Amino acid sequence: MWIYGLPYPAGAFLVPYFVCLVLTAVPSFFLEVALGQYACKGGIGVWKMIPIFKGVGIASMVMVFFSNVYYIIVVAWIFFYLFASFTSDLPWQYCDNDWNTDQCREPGSNGTLNGSFRTPVSEYWERRVLDVSTGLADVGSVRPELALCLLLGWVVVFFVTWRGIHQSGKIIWCTALFPYVILVVLLVRGVTLPGATLGLQFYVTPQWEKLLEPQVWIAAGTQVFYTFGIGFGSVIALGSYNKFNHNFFRDSMVLCVINPLTSIVAGVVIFSVLGHLAHLTNQQVGDVFRSGPGLAFLAYPEVVAKMPAAPVWSVLFFLMLLVVGIDSQFCTAESLIAGLIDVWPVLNRNRPYVTLFFCTLQFLLGLSMVTQGGIYLFQLVDSYAVSGMTLLFIVFFQTVAISWFYGSSKFASNVKEMIGYKPNWFFRAGWAVFVPFFCITIFISSIIRYKPPVYARTYFYPWWGEMMGWFMALISMMMIPAYCRLLPPHCYGASH
């Protein structure tokens, strides 16, 4: 969901996002739901249709494992902010706390802040929440409060997924619908703030010159896949729980409309608040915009701190983020367990213990990201192991396997067996042409335009840190050619 942070200002991002949405995300989402429903299997089991490409499913599971470890760290941060919001004065409002430095200045207290001063919001994030160390080599100690928040996140995930996410329908419905209630409340509050129109104008004004920048298209393409959960195996796993003749086409189209509409509304909430912040600080909206986690943990809290009844709005905002984040974690956790059960069906008899084992394992690995140096490892995983480059590589082979090797016409006939009619030319063209072309083009562009990750614009990773990142990325990507190499030749053409 965009509420976590846009990679680019919306004026530069909306047009590429919706082009990629129509031409790639919609056909890919339909394909994954159909795969899961037809095979009644998760992300690995579906590849019995084309055994030589089973490595695609394994690659997805490896990436999902990394994603589970890293994504819930964001949930831990949200828990931290949510608990901190239950107070009369938000702890990031003022500069009189133990963690504040002499450089801390409250905006508006002594004129405009310059580069030598820091806001209480930024110091709360870096010195209270993260307690950031000097670099990747300086791991430091585990942050106890963040570790407890991380543990709480995994406890919730375990109790929802231990029987299978399809058995927890009421919980999923609540976590899916509840954020919309809060989003409407935040929407009404946001658009009524002074200066909100500044942000909304910035939001809807296209920056046509940005369309010529490949990096914007790379960001839009990868973001749209993340938004729909494509390539992670979670959509396939959820589709496998449908009845064979369920009209998934209807459901898929509804979701493909609701998802971008939700993003649009979330964008209105975000940019109305950014407009208010620009109004308060006498800056341009583009100057207060922050990409990535900075939007959720720096920009929005800074505005909330200036509102009447600030703790109430802070609780609502972080509660919405929490429900959205934990709901996504349910799906990826289910994807991993379903994939493992595909490979070893005997595990299904001991599913609660298998779920407990993997939740515990991923929690223990996640502790490395709630250390003082954890944010550096977090960004490394984000930039490599679960990067858009890795995701596009997997989606390319997934689509090519079905459309070119299994055959678009044959797969369309399989769809007809389920819903009574074949998908039209748009979907078949998407599988055979649009999605593969887009994925390989953006993947190559990402390689050509590769830049090493930089934390907070000041910390450059050491060479061994970059090597660690590339190793994590290659672990998943190399599963595809490795499985092809190891599979006996007589199994290449099997499909059933």
CSV table of C-alpha atoms in Angstrom, one decimal:
chain,number,residue,atom,x,y,z
A,1,MET,CA,0.0,0.0,0.0
A,2,TRP,CA,1.3,3.5,-0.9
A,3,ILE,CA,0.8,4.7,2.7
A,4,TYR,CA,4.2,3.1,3.6
A,5,GLY,CA,6.0,5.4,1.2
A,6,LEU,CA,6.2,6.2,-2.5
A,7,PRO,CA,9.6,5.8,-4.2
A,8,TYR,CA,8.9,9.0,-6.2
A,9,PRO,CA,6.7,12.0,-5.9
A,10,ALA,CA,3.2,11.1,-7.2
A,11,GLY,CA,3.2,13.6,-10.1
A,12,ALA,CA,6.1,11.7,-11.6
A,13,PHE,CA,4.8,8.3,-10.6
A,14,LEU,CA,1.0,8.0,-11.3
A,15,VAL,CA,1.1,7.7,-15.1
A,16,PRO,CA,3.8,5.0,-15.2
A,17,TYR,CA,2.1,3.2,-12.3
A,18,PHE,CA,-1.2,2.9,-14.0
A,19,VAL,CA,0.3,1.9,-17.4
A,20,CYS,CA,2.2,-0.9,-15.7
A,21,LEU,CA,-0.9,-1.8,-13.7
A,22,VAL,CA,-3.1,-2.3,-16.8
A,23,LEU,CA,-0.5,-4.0,-19.0
A,24,THR,CA,1.3,-6.2,-16.5
A,25,ALA,CA,-0.2,-6.4,-13.1
A,26,VAL,CA,-3.8,-7.3,-14.1
A,27,PRO,CA,-2.7,-10.2,-16.5
A,28,SER,CA,-0.2,-11.5,-13.9
A,29,PHE,CA,-2.6,-11.4,-11.0
A,30,PHE,CA,-5.2,-13.3,-13.1
A,31,LEU,CA,-2.6,-15.8,-14.1
A,32,GLU,CA,-1.5,-16.5,-10.5
A,33,VAL,CA,-5.0,-16.9,-9.2
A,34,ALA,CA,-5.9,-19.2,-12.1
A,35,LEU,CA,-2.7,-21.3,-11.5
A,36,GLY,CA,-3.5,-21.8,-7.8
A,37,GLN,CA,-7.2,-22.6,-8.4
A,38,TYR,CA,-6.6,-25.1,-11.3
A,39,ALA,CA,-3.7,-27.0,-9.6
A,40,CYS,CA,-5.1,-26.7,-6.0
A,41,LYS,CA,-1.5,-26.3,-5.0
A,42,GLY,CA,0.7,-23.6,-3.6
A,43,GLY,CA,3.7,-21.8,-5.2
A,44,ILE,CA,5.8,-24.9,-5.7
A,45,GLY,CA,3.2,-27.6,-6.3
A,46,VAL,CA,1.7,-25.8,-9.3
A,47,TRP,CA,4.8,-26.5,-11.3
A,48,LYS,CA,3.9,-30.1,-11.7
A,49,MET,CA,2.4,-28.7,-14.9
A,50,ILE,CA,5.9,-27.9,-16.2
A,51,PRO,CA,8.4,-29.7,-14.0
A,52,ILE,CA,11.5,-28.0,-15.6
A,53,PHE,CA,10.3,-24.7,-14.2
A,54,LYS,CA,9.7,-25.9,-10.6
A,55,GLY,CA,12.8,-23.7,-9.8
A,56,VAL,CA,10.5,-20.7,-10.3
A,57,GLY,CA,8.4,-21.9,-7.3
A,58,ILE,CA,11.5,-22.6,-5.2
A,59,ALA,CA,12.9,-19.2,-6.1
A,60,SER,CA,9.7,-17.5,-4.9
A,61,MET,CA,9.8,-19.4,-1.6
A,62,VAL,CA,13.4,-18.3,-1.0
A,63,MET,CA,12.4,-14.7,-1.7
A,64,VAL,CA,9.3,-15.0,0.5
A,65,PHE,CA,11.5,-16.4,3.3
A,66,PHE,CA,13.7,-13.2,3.1
A,67,SER,CA,10.6,-11.1,2.9
A,68,ASN,CA,9.0,-12.6,6.0
A,69,VAL,CA,12.2,-11.9,8.0
A,70,TYR,CA,12.5,-8.3,6.8
A,71,TYR,CA,9.0,-7.1,6.2
A,72,ILE,CA,7.8,-7.7,9.8
A,73,ILE,CA,10.5,-5.4,11.0
A,74,VAL,CA,8.3,-2.6,9.7
A,75,VAL,CA,5.5,-4.0,11.7
A,76,ALA,CA,7.7,-4.0,14.8
A,77,TRP,CA,8.5,-0.3,14.2
A,78,ILE,CA,4.8,0.4,13.8
A,79,PHE,CA,4.0,-1.4,17.1
A,80,PHE,CA,6.7,0.8,18.7
A,81,TYR,CA,5.1,4.0,17.5
A,82,LEU,CA,1.6,2.8,18.3
A,83,PHE,CA,2.4,2.1,21.9
A,84,ALA,CA,4.3,5.4,22.2
A,85,SER,CA,1.2,7.2,21.0
A,86,PHE,CA,-0.8,6.3,24.1
A,87,THR,CA,0.3,9.4,26.0
A,88,SER,CA,-0.9,12.9,26.5
A,89,ASP,CA,2.1,14.4,24.6
A,90,LEU,CA,3.7,12.5,21.7
A,91,PRO,CA,7.3,11.8,22.6
A,92,TRP,CA,8.5,13.2,19.2
A,93,GLN,CA,6.9,16.6,19.8
A,94,TYR,CA,9.6,18.3,21.8
A,95,CYS,CA,13.3,18.4,22.3
A,96,ASP,CA,13.4,17.9,26.1
A,97,ASN,CA,13.8,14.1,26.1
A,98,ASP,CA,16.8,12.1,27.2
A,99,TRP,CA,17.6,11.0,23.7
A,100,ASN,CA,17.7,14.5,22.2
A,101,THR,CA,20.9,16.3,21.4
A,102,ASP,CA,21.9,19.9,21.5
A,103,GLN,CA,21.2,20.1,17.7
A,104,CYS,CA,17.5,19.4,18.2
A,105,ARG,CA,15.2,22.2,17.3
A,106,GLU,CA,11.4,22.3,17.2
A,107,PRO,CA,10.2,23.6,13.8
A,108,GLY,CA,8.9,27.1,14.2
A,109,SER,CA,10.5,27.7,17.6
A,110,ASN,CA,13.6,29.5,16.3
A,111,GLY,CA,12.9,30.2,12.7
A,112,THR,CA,13.6,27.9,9.8
A,113,LEU,CA,15.7,24.9,10.5
A,114,ASN,CA,19.0,24.7,8.7
A,115,GLY,CA,21.3,21.8,7.9
A,116,SER,CA,23.0,21.8,11.3
A,117,PHE,CA,19.8,21.3,13.3
A,118,ARG,CA,17.6,18.3,13.6
A,119,THR,CA,13.9,17.9,14.3
A,120,PRO,CA,12.6,16.0,17.4
A,121,VAL,CA,10.8,13.6,14.9
A,122,SER,CA,14.1,12.7,13.2
A,123,GLU,CA,15.9,12.3,16.5
A,124,TYR,CA,13.2,10.1,17.9
A,125,TRP,CA,13.4,7.8,14.9
A,126,GLU,CA,17.2,7.6,14.8
A,127,ARG,CA,18.1,7.9,18.5
A,128,ARG,CA,15.1,6.5,20.3
A,129,VAL,CA,13.6,3.9,18.0
A,130,LEU,CA,16.7,2.7,16.1
A,131,ASP,CA,19.6,4.0,18.2
A,132,VAL,CA,21.6,3.8,15.0
A,133,SER,CA,25.2,2.6,15.1
A,134,THR,CA,28.0,3.8,12.9
A,135,GLY,CA,27.6,1.2,10.1
A,136,LEU,CA,27.0,-2.4,9.0
A,137,ALA,CA,30.2,-3.6,10.8
A,138,ASP,CA,29.0,-2.0,14.1
A,139,VAL,CA,26.1,-4.4,14.9
A,140,GLY,CA,25.7,-3.2,18.5
A,141,SER,CA,23.2,-4.7,20.9
A,142,VAL,CA,19.6,-5.8,20.4
A,143,ARG,CA,17.1,-3.1,21.1
A,144,PRO,CA,14.9,-4.8,23.8
A,145,GLU,CA,11.7,-2.9,23.1
A,146,LEU,CA,11.9,-3.5,19.3
A,147,ALA,CA,12.7,-7.2,20.0
A,148,LEU,CA,9.5,-7.4,22.1
A,149,CYS,CA,7.5,-5.7,19.3
A,150,LEU,CA,9.0,-8.1,16.8
A,151,LEU,CA,8.0,-11.1,19.0
A,152,LEU,CA,4.5,-9.7,19.4
A,153,GLY,CA,4.2,-9.5,15.6
A,154,TRP,CA,5.2,-13.1,15.1
A,155,VAL,CA,2.9,-14.3,17.9
A,156,VAL,CA,0.0,-12.7,16.0
A,157,VAL,CA,1.1,-14.2,12.7
A,158,PHE,CA,1.4,-17.6,14.3
A,159,PHE,CA,-2.1,-17.7,15.8
A,160,VAL,CA,-3.7,-16.6,12.6
A,161,THR,CA,-1.8,-19.0,10.3
A,162,TRP,CA,-1.2,-22.1,12.3
A,163,ARG,CA,-4.4,-23.8,11.0
A,164,GLY,CA,-4.1,-22.3,7.6
A,165,ILE,CA,-5.2,-18.8,6.6
A,166,HIS,CA,-8.3,-20.2,4.9
A,167,GLN,CA,-9.5,-21.3,8.3
A,168,SER,CA,-9.2,-17.8,9.7
A,169,GLY,CA,-11.6,-16.1,7.3
A,170,LYS,CA,-13.3,-13.8,9.9
A,171,ILE,CA,-9.9,-12.5,11.1
A,172,ILE,CA,-8.8,-11.9,7.5
A,173,TRP,CA,-12.1,-10.1,6.7
A,174,CYS,CA,-11.6,-7.8,9.7
A,175,THR,CA,-7.9,-7.0,8.9
A,176,ALA,CA,-8.9,-6.4,5.3
A,177,LEU,CA,-11.8,-4.1,5.9
A,178,PHE,CA,-10.8,-2.3,9.1
A,179,PRO,CA,-8.1,-0.1,7.5
A,180,TYR,CA,-10.7,1.4,5.1
A,181,VAL,CA,-12.6,2.7,8.1
A,182,ILE,CA,-9.6,4.5,9.5
A,183,LEU,CA,-8.5,5.6,6.0
A,184,VAL,CA,-11.9,7.4,5.5
A,185,VAL,CA,-11.4,9.1,8.9
A,186,LEU,CA,-7.9,10.2,8.0
A,187,LEU,CA,-9.1,11.3,4.6
A,188,VAL,CA,-11.7,13.6,6.0
A,189,ARG,CA,-9.2,15.0,8.5
A,190,GLY,CA,-6.5,15.4,5.9
A,191,VAL,CA,-8.4,17.3,3.3
A,192,THR,CA,-9.7,19.8,5.9
A,193,LEU,CA,-6.2,20.7,7.1
A,194,PRO,CA,-4.9,24.2,6.2
A,195,GLY,CA,-2.6,23.9,3.1
A,196,ALA,CA,-4.0,20.5,2.1
A,197,THR,CA,-4.8,21.9,-1.4
A,198,LEU,CA,-1.0,22.5,-1.9
A,199,GLY,CA,-0.3,18.8,-1.4
A,200,LEU,CA,-3.3,17.7,-3.6
A,201,GLN,CA,-2.2,20.0,-6.5
A,202,PHE,CA,1.3,18.5,-6.2
A,203,TYR,CA,-0.3,15.0,-6.2
A,204,VAL,CA,-2.4,15.3,-9.3
A,205,THR,CA,0.0,17.5,-11.4
A,206,PRO,CA,1.8,15.3,-13.9
A,207,GLN,CA,5.6,15.8,-14.3
A,208,TRP,CA,5.7,14.8,-18.0
A,209,GLU,CA,9.5,15.3,-18.2
A,210,LYS,CA,9.9,12.4,-15.7
A,211,LEU,CA,8.3,10.0,-18.1
A,212,LEU,CA,11.6,10.0,-20.1
A,213,GLU,CA,13.6,8.8,-17.0
A,214,PRO,CA,13.9,5.0,-17.0
A,215,GLN,CA,14.3,4.9,-13.2
A,216,VAL,CA,10.7,6.1,-12.8
A,217,TRP,CA,9.4,3.3,-14.9
A,218,ILE,CA,11.6,0.8,-13.1
A,219,ALA,CA,10.2,2.0,-9.7
A,220,ALA,CA,6.6,2.0,-11.0
A,221,GLY,CA,6.9,-1.5,-12.5
A,222,THR,CA,8.3,-3.0,-9.4
A,223,GLN,CA,5.9,-1.1,-7.1
A,224,VAL,CA,2.9,-2.4,-8.9
A,225,PHE,CA,4.0,-6.0,-8.5
A,226,TYR,CA,4.6,-5.4,-4.8
A,227,THR,CA,1.2,-3.8,-4.4
A,228,PHE,CA,-0.5,-6.9,-5.9
A,229,GLY,CA,1.8,-9.5,-4.2
A,230,ILE,CA,2.8,-10.9,-7.6
A,231,GLY,CA,5.8,-13.2,-7.7
A,232,PHE,CA,5.7,-14.1,-4.0
A,233,GLY,CA,3.5,-17.2,-4.4
A,234,SER,CA,1.0,-15.8,-1.9
A,235,VAL,CA,-1.6,-15.1,-4.7
A,236,ILE,CA,-1.2,-18.7,-6.0
A,237,ALA,CA,-1.5,-20.1,-2.4
A,238,LEU,CA,-4.7,-18.1,-1.8
A,239,GLY,CA,-6.1,-19.1,-5.2
A,240,SER,CA,-5.5,-22.8,-4.3
A,241,TYR,CA,-8.2,-22.6,-1.6
A,242,ASN,CA,-10.9,-21.7,-4.1
A,243,LYS,CA,-13.4,-24.3,-5.3
A,244,PHE,CA,-12.5,-25.6,-8.8
A,245,ASN,CA,-15.4,-23.8,-10.5
A,246,HIS,CA,-15.2,-20.6,-8.5
A,247,ASN,CA,-15.6,-17.5,-10.6
A,248,PHE,CA,-12.1,-16.1,-9.8
A,249,PHE,CA,-12.2,-13.8,-12.9
A,250,ARG,CA,-14.9,-11.7,-11.2
A,251,ASP,CA,-13.0,-11.6,-7.9
A,252,SER,CA,-9.8,-10.8,-9.6
A,253,MET,CA,-11.3,-7.9,-11.6
A,254,VAL,CA,-12.9,-6.5,-8.4
A,255,LEU,CA,-9.5,-6.6,-6.6
A,256,CYS,CA,-7.7,-5.1,-9.6
A,257,VAL,CA,-10.1,-2.1,-9.3
A,258,ILE,CA,-10.1,-1.8,-5.5
A,259,ASN,CA,-6.4,-2.0,-5.2
A,260,PRO,CA,-5.5,1.1,-7.3
A,261,LEU,CA,-8.5,3.0,-5.9
A,262,THR,CA,-7.2,2.4,-2.4
A,263,SER,CA,-3.8,3.6,-3.5
A,264,ILE,CA,-5.4,6.8,-4.9
A,265,VAL,CA,-7.3,7.5,-1.7
A,266,ALA,CA,-4.2,6.7,0.4
A,267,GLY,CA,-2.3,9.1,-1.9
A,268,VAL,CA,-4.9,11.8,-1.1
A,269,VAL,CA,-4.4,11.2,2.6
A,270,ILE,CA,-0.6,11.4,2.3
A,271,PHE,CA,-0.3,14.5,0.1
A,272,SER,CA,-3.0,16.5,1.9
A,273,VAL,CA,-0.9,16.0,5.1
A,274,LEU,CA,2.3,16.8,3.2
A,275,GLY,CA,0.6,20.0,1.9
A,276,HIS,CA,-0.3,20.9,5.5
A,277,LEU,CA,3.4,20.3,6.6
A,278,ALA,CA,4.6,22.5,3.7
A,279,HIS,CA,2.1,25.2,4.8
A,280,LEU,CA,3.4,25.0,8.4
A,281,THR,CA,7.1,25.1,7.6
A,282,ASN,CA,6.7,27.6,4.6
A,283,GLN,CA,8.3,25.1,2.2
A,284,GLN,CA,7.4,23.5,-1.1
A,285,VAL,CA,5.6,20.2,-1.0
A,286,GLY,CA,8.5,18.6,-2.9
A,287,ASP,CA,10.9,19.7,-0.2
A,288,VAL,CA,9.0,18.0,2.6
A,289,PHE,CA,8.3,14.8,0.6
A,290,ARG,CA,10.3,11.8,1.8
A,291,SER,CA,10.4,8.4,0.0
A,292,GLY,CA,10.3,5.0,1.7
A,293,PRO,CA,9.9,4.5,5.4
A,294,GLY,CA,10.6,8.2,6.0
A,295,LEU,CA,7.1,9.0,4.9
A,296,ALA,CA,5.5,6.8,7.6
A,297,PHE,CA,7.9,7.4,10.4
A,298,LEU,CA,9.1,11.0,9.8
A,299,ALA,CA,6.8,13.1,7.7
A,300,TYR,CA,3.4,11.9,8.9
A,301,PRO,CA,4.4,11.9,12.7
A,302,GLU,CA,5.7,15.4,12.3
A,303,VAL,CA,2.4,16.6,11.0
A,304,VAL,CA,0.4,14.6,13.5
A,305,ALA,CA,2.4,16.2,16.4
A,306,LYS,CA,1.1,19.6,15.3
A,307,MET,CA,-2.6,18.6,15.2
A,308,PRO,CA,-5.1,19.1,18.0
A,309,ALA,CA,-5.6,15.8,19.9
A,310,ALA,CA,-2.4,14.6,18.4
A,311,PRO,CA,-2.2,11.3,20.2
A,312,VAL,CA,-5.7,10.3,18.8
A,313,TRP,CA,-4.6,10.8,15.2
A,314,SER,CA,-1.3,9.1,15.8
A,315,VAL,CA,-3.0,6.0,17.3
A,316,LEU,CA,-5.4,5.9,14.3
A,317,PHE,CA,-2.7,6.3,11.7
A,318,PHE,CA,-0.4,3.7,13.2
A,319,LEU,CA,-3.2,1.3,13.9
A,320,MET,CA,-4.2,1.4,10.2
A,321,LEU,CA,-0.5,0.8,9.2
A,322,LEU,CA,-0.4,-2.1,11.7
A,323,VAL,CA,-3.4,-3.8,10.3
A,324,VAL,CA,-2.3,-3.4,6.7
A,325,GLY,CA,1.2,-4.6,7.5
A,326,ILE,CA,0.2,-7.6,9.6
A,327,ASP,CA,-2.4,-8.6,7.0
A,328,SER,CA,0.3,-8.7,4.3
A,329,GLN,CA,2.5,-10.8,6.6
A,330,PHE,CA,-0.3,-13.3,7.0
A,331,CYS,CA,-0.3,-13.9,3.3
A,332,THR,CA,3.4,-14.3,2.8
A,333,ALA,CA,3.7,-16.5,5.9
A,334,GLU,CA,0.9,-18.7,4.5
A,335,SER,CA,2.7,-18.8,1.1
A,336,LEU,CA,5.8,-20.2,2.6
A,337,ILE,CA,4.0,-22.9,4.6
A,338,ALA,CA,1.8,-23.9,1.7
A,339,GLY,CA,4.9,-24.2,-0.5
A,340,LEU,CA,6.6,-26.5,1.9
A,341,ILE,CA,3.5,-28.7,2.3
A,342,ASP,CA,3.5,-29.0,-1.5
A,343,VAL,CA,6.9,-30.5,-1.4
A,344,TRP,CA,6.4,-32.6,1.8
A,345,PRO,CA,2.7,-33.3,2.2
A,346,VAL,CA,3.4,-35.2,5.4
A,347,LEU,CA,4.0,-31.8,7.1
A,348,ASN,CA,0.3,-31.0,6.8
A,349,ARG,CA,-0.4,-33.5,9.6
A,350,ASN,CA,1.9,-31.4,11.9
A,351,ARG,CA,1.1,-28.0,10.4
A,352,PRO,CA,0.9,-26.2,13.8
A,353,TYR,CA,4.4,-27.3,14.7
A,354,VAL,CA,5.8,-26.5,11.3
A,355,THR,CA,4.3,-23.0,11.5
A,356,LEU,CA,5.7,-22.6,15.0
A,357,PHE,CA,9.1,-23.7,13.8
A,358,PHE,CA,9.3,-21.3,10.9
A,359,CYS,CA,7.8,-18.4,12.9
A,360,THR,CA,10.4,-19.0,15.6
A,361,LEU,CA,13.3,-19.3,13.0
A,362,GLN,CA,12.3,-16.1,11.2
A,363,PHE,CA,11.9,-14.3,14.5
A,364,LEU,CA,15.4,-15.3,15.6
A,365,LEU,CA,16.8,-14.2,12.2
A,366,GLY,CA,14.9,-10.9,12.4
A,367,LEU,CA,16.6,-10.0,15.7
A,368,SER,CA,19.6,-9.1,13.6
A,369,MET,CA,17.6,-6.2,12.2
A,370,VAL,CA,16.5,-4.8,15.6
A,371,THR,CA,20.0,-4.3,16.7
A,372,GLN,CA,21.6,-0.9,16.7
A,373,GLY,CA,23.1,-1.7,13.3
A,374,GLY,CA,20.0,-3.5,12.1
A,375,ILE,CA,18.7,-0.7,9.8
A,376,TYR,CA,21.8,-1.2,7.6
A,377,LEU,CA,21.0,-4.9,7.2
A,378,PHE,CA,17.3,-4.1,6.7
A,379,GLN,CA,18.2,-1.8,3.7
A,380,LEU,CA,20.6,-4.4,2.3
A,381,VAL,CA,17.8,-7.0,2.3
A,382,ASP,CA,15.4,-4.5,0.8
A,383,SER,CA,17.9,-3.5,-1.9
A,384,TYR,CA,18.9,-7.0,-3.0
A,385,ALA,CA,17.1,-10.1,-1.5
A,386,VAL,CA,13.6,-8.8,-2.1
A,387,SER,CA,14.4,-6.1,-4.6
A,388,GLY,CA,12.4,-5.3,-7.7
A,389,MET,CA,15.3,-6.8,-9.8
A,390,THR,CA,14.9,-10.2,-8.1
A,391,LEU,CA,11.1,-10.0,-8.3
A,392,LEU,CA,11.1,-9.2,-12.0
A,393,PHE,CA,13.5,-12.1,-12.7
A,394,ILE,CA,11.1,-14.5,-11.1
A,395,VAL,CA,7.9,-13.1,-12.7
A,396,PHE,CA,9.6,-13.2,-16.1
A,397,PHE,CA,10.2,-16.9,-15.9
A,398,GLN,CA,6.9,-17.6,-14.3
A,399,THR,CA,5.0,-15.9,-17.2
A,400,VAL,CA,7.3,-17.3,-19.9
A,401,ALA,CA,6.9,-20.9,-18.5
A,402,ILE,CA,3.1,-20.7,-18.8
A,403,SER,CA,2.6,-18.7,-22.0
A,404,TRP,CA,5.5,-20.0,-24.1
A,405,PHE,CA,6.2,-23.5,-22.8
A,406,TYR,CA,2.9,-24.7,-21.4
A,407,GLY,CA,1.1,-22.6,-24.0
A,408,SER,CA,-1.3,-19.7,-23.7
A,409,SER,CA,-4.0,-21.5,-25.6
A,410,LYS,CA,-3.7,-24.6,-23.4
A,411,PHE,CA,-3.8,-22.5,-20.2
A,412,ALA,CA,-6.8,-20.6,-21.6
A,413,SER,CA,-8.6,-23.9,-22.1
A,414,ASN,CA,-7.8,-24.8,-18.5
A,415,VAL,CA,-9.4,-21.5,-17.4
A,416,LYS,CA,-12.5,-22.5,-19.5
A,417,GLU,CA,-12.7,-25.7,-17.5
A,418,MET,CA,-13.1,-23.7,-14.3
A,419,ILE,CA,-15.2,-20.7,-15.2
A,420,GLY,CA,-16.9,-21.7,-18.5
A,421,TYR,CA,-15.1,-19.4,-20.9
A,422,LYS,CA,-11.6,-18.5,-22.1
A,423,PRO,CA,-9.9,-15.3,-21.2
A,424,ASN,CA,-9.9,-12.7,-24.0
A,425,TRP,CA,-7.0,-11.7,-26.2
A,426,PHE,CA,-5.9,-9.0,-23.7
A,427,PHE,CA,-4.9,-11.5,-21.1
A,428,ARG,CA,-3.2,-13.9,-23.5
A,429,ALA,CA,-1.3,-11.0,-25.1
A,430,GLY,CA,-0.3,-9.9,-21.6
A,431,TRP,CA,1.1,-13.3,-20.7
A,432,ALA,CA,2.9,-13.9,-24.0
A,433,VAL,CA,4.1,-10.4,-24.8
A,434,PHE,CA,3.5,-7.5,-22.4
A,435,VAL,CA,4.6,-9.0,-19.1
A,436,PRO,CA,7.7,-10.8,-20.4
A,437,PHE,CA,8.8,-7.8,-22.4
A,438,PHE,CA,8.3,-5.5,-19.5
A,439,CYS,CA,10.0,-7.7,-17.0
A,440,ILE,CA,13.1,-8.3,-19.1
A,441,THR,CA,13.4,-4.7,-20.1
A,442,ILE,CA,13.1,-3.4,-16.6
A,443,PHE,CA,15.5,-6.1,-15.3
A,444,ILE,CA,18.2,-5.2,-17.8
A,445,SER,CA,17.7,-1.5,-17.1
A,446,SER,CA,18.1,-2.2,-13.4
A,447,ILE,CA,21.4,-4.0,-14.0
A,448,ILE,CA,22.7,-1.2,-16.3
A,449,ARG,CA,21.6,1.6,-14.0
A,450,TYR,CA,22.7,-0.2,-10.8
A,451,LYS,CA,23.8,2.0,-8.0
A,452,PRO,CA,25.0,0.7,-4.6
A,453,PRO,CA,22.6,1.4,-1.8
A,454,VAL,CA,23.2,4.4,0.4
A,455,TYR,CA,21.7,4.8,3.9
A,456,ALA,CA,20.4,8.3,4.8
A,457,ARG,CA,22.4,9.8,1.9
A,458,THR,CA,25.5,9.6,4.0
A,459,TYR,CA,26.5,6.0,4.7
A,460,PHE,CA,28.0,4.0,1.8
A,461,TYR,CA,28.2,0.3,2.2
A,462,PRO,CA,31.6,-1.5,2.3
A,463,TRP,CA,32.4,-3.8,-0.6
A,464,TRP,CA,31.7,-6.9,1.5
A,465,GLY,CA,28.3,-5.5,2.4
A,466,GLU,CA,27.4,-5.3,-1.3
A,467,MET,CA,28.7,-8.8,-1.9
A,468,MET,CA,26.5,-10.0,0.9
A,469,GLY,CA,23.5,-8.3,-0.8
A,470,TRP,CA,24.3,-9.8,-4.2
A,471,PHE,CA,24.6,-13.2,-2.5
A,472,MET,CA,21.1,-12.9,-1.0
A,473,ALA,CA,19.7,-11.9,-4.4
A,474,LEU,CA,21.4,-14.7,-6.3
A,475,ILE,CA,20.3,-17.4,-3.8
A,476,SER,CA,16.7,-17.1,-5.1
A,477,MET,CA,17.4,-16.2,-8.8
A,478,MET,CA,19.9,-19.1,-9.2
A,479,MET,CA,17.3,-21.6,-8.1
A,480,ILE,CA,15.6,-21.4,-11.6
A,481,PRO,CA,18.6,-22.5,-13.7
A,482,ALA,CA,19.9,-24.8,-11.0
A,483,TYR,CA,16.7,-26.8,-10.9
A,484,CYS,CA,16.7,-27.0,-14.7
A,485,ARG,CA,20.2,-28.4,-14.6
A,486,LEU,CA,19.5,-31.0,-11.9
A,487,LEU,CA,16.2,-32.3,-13.3
A,488,PRO,CA,16.5,-35.5,-15.3
A,489,PRO,CA,15.9,-34.9,-19.0
A,490,HIS,CA,13.0,-37.3,-19.3
A,491,CYS,CA,11.0,-35.1,-16.9
A,492,TYR,CA,11.3,-31.9,-18.9
A,493,GLY,CA,8.1,-32.3,-20.9
A,494,ALA,CA,5.8,-33.8,-18.2
A,495,SER,CA,2.7,-31.8,-17.4
A,496,HIS,CA,-0.4,-32.8,-15.6
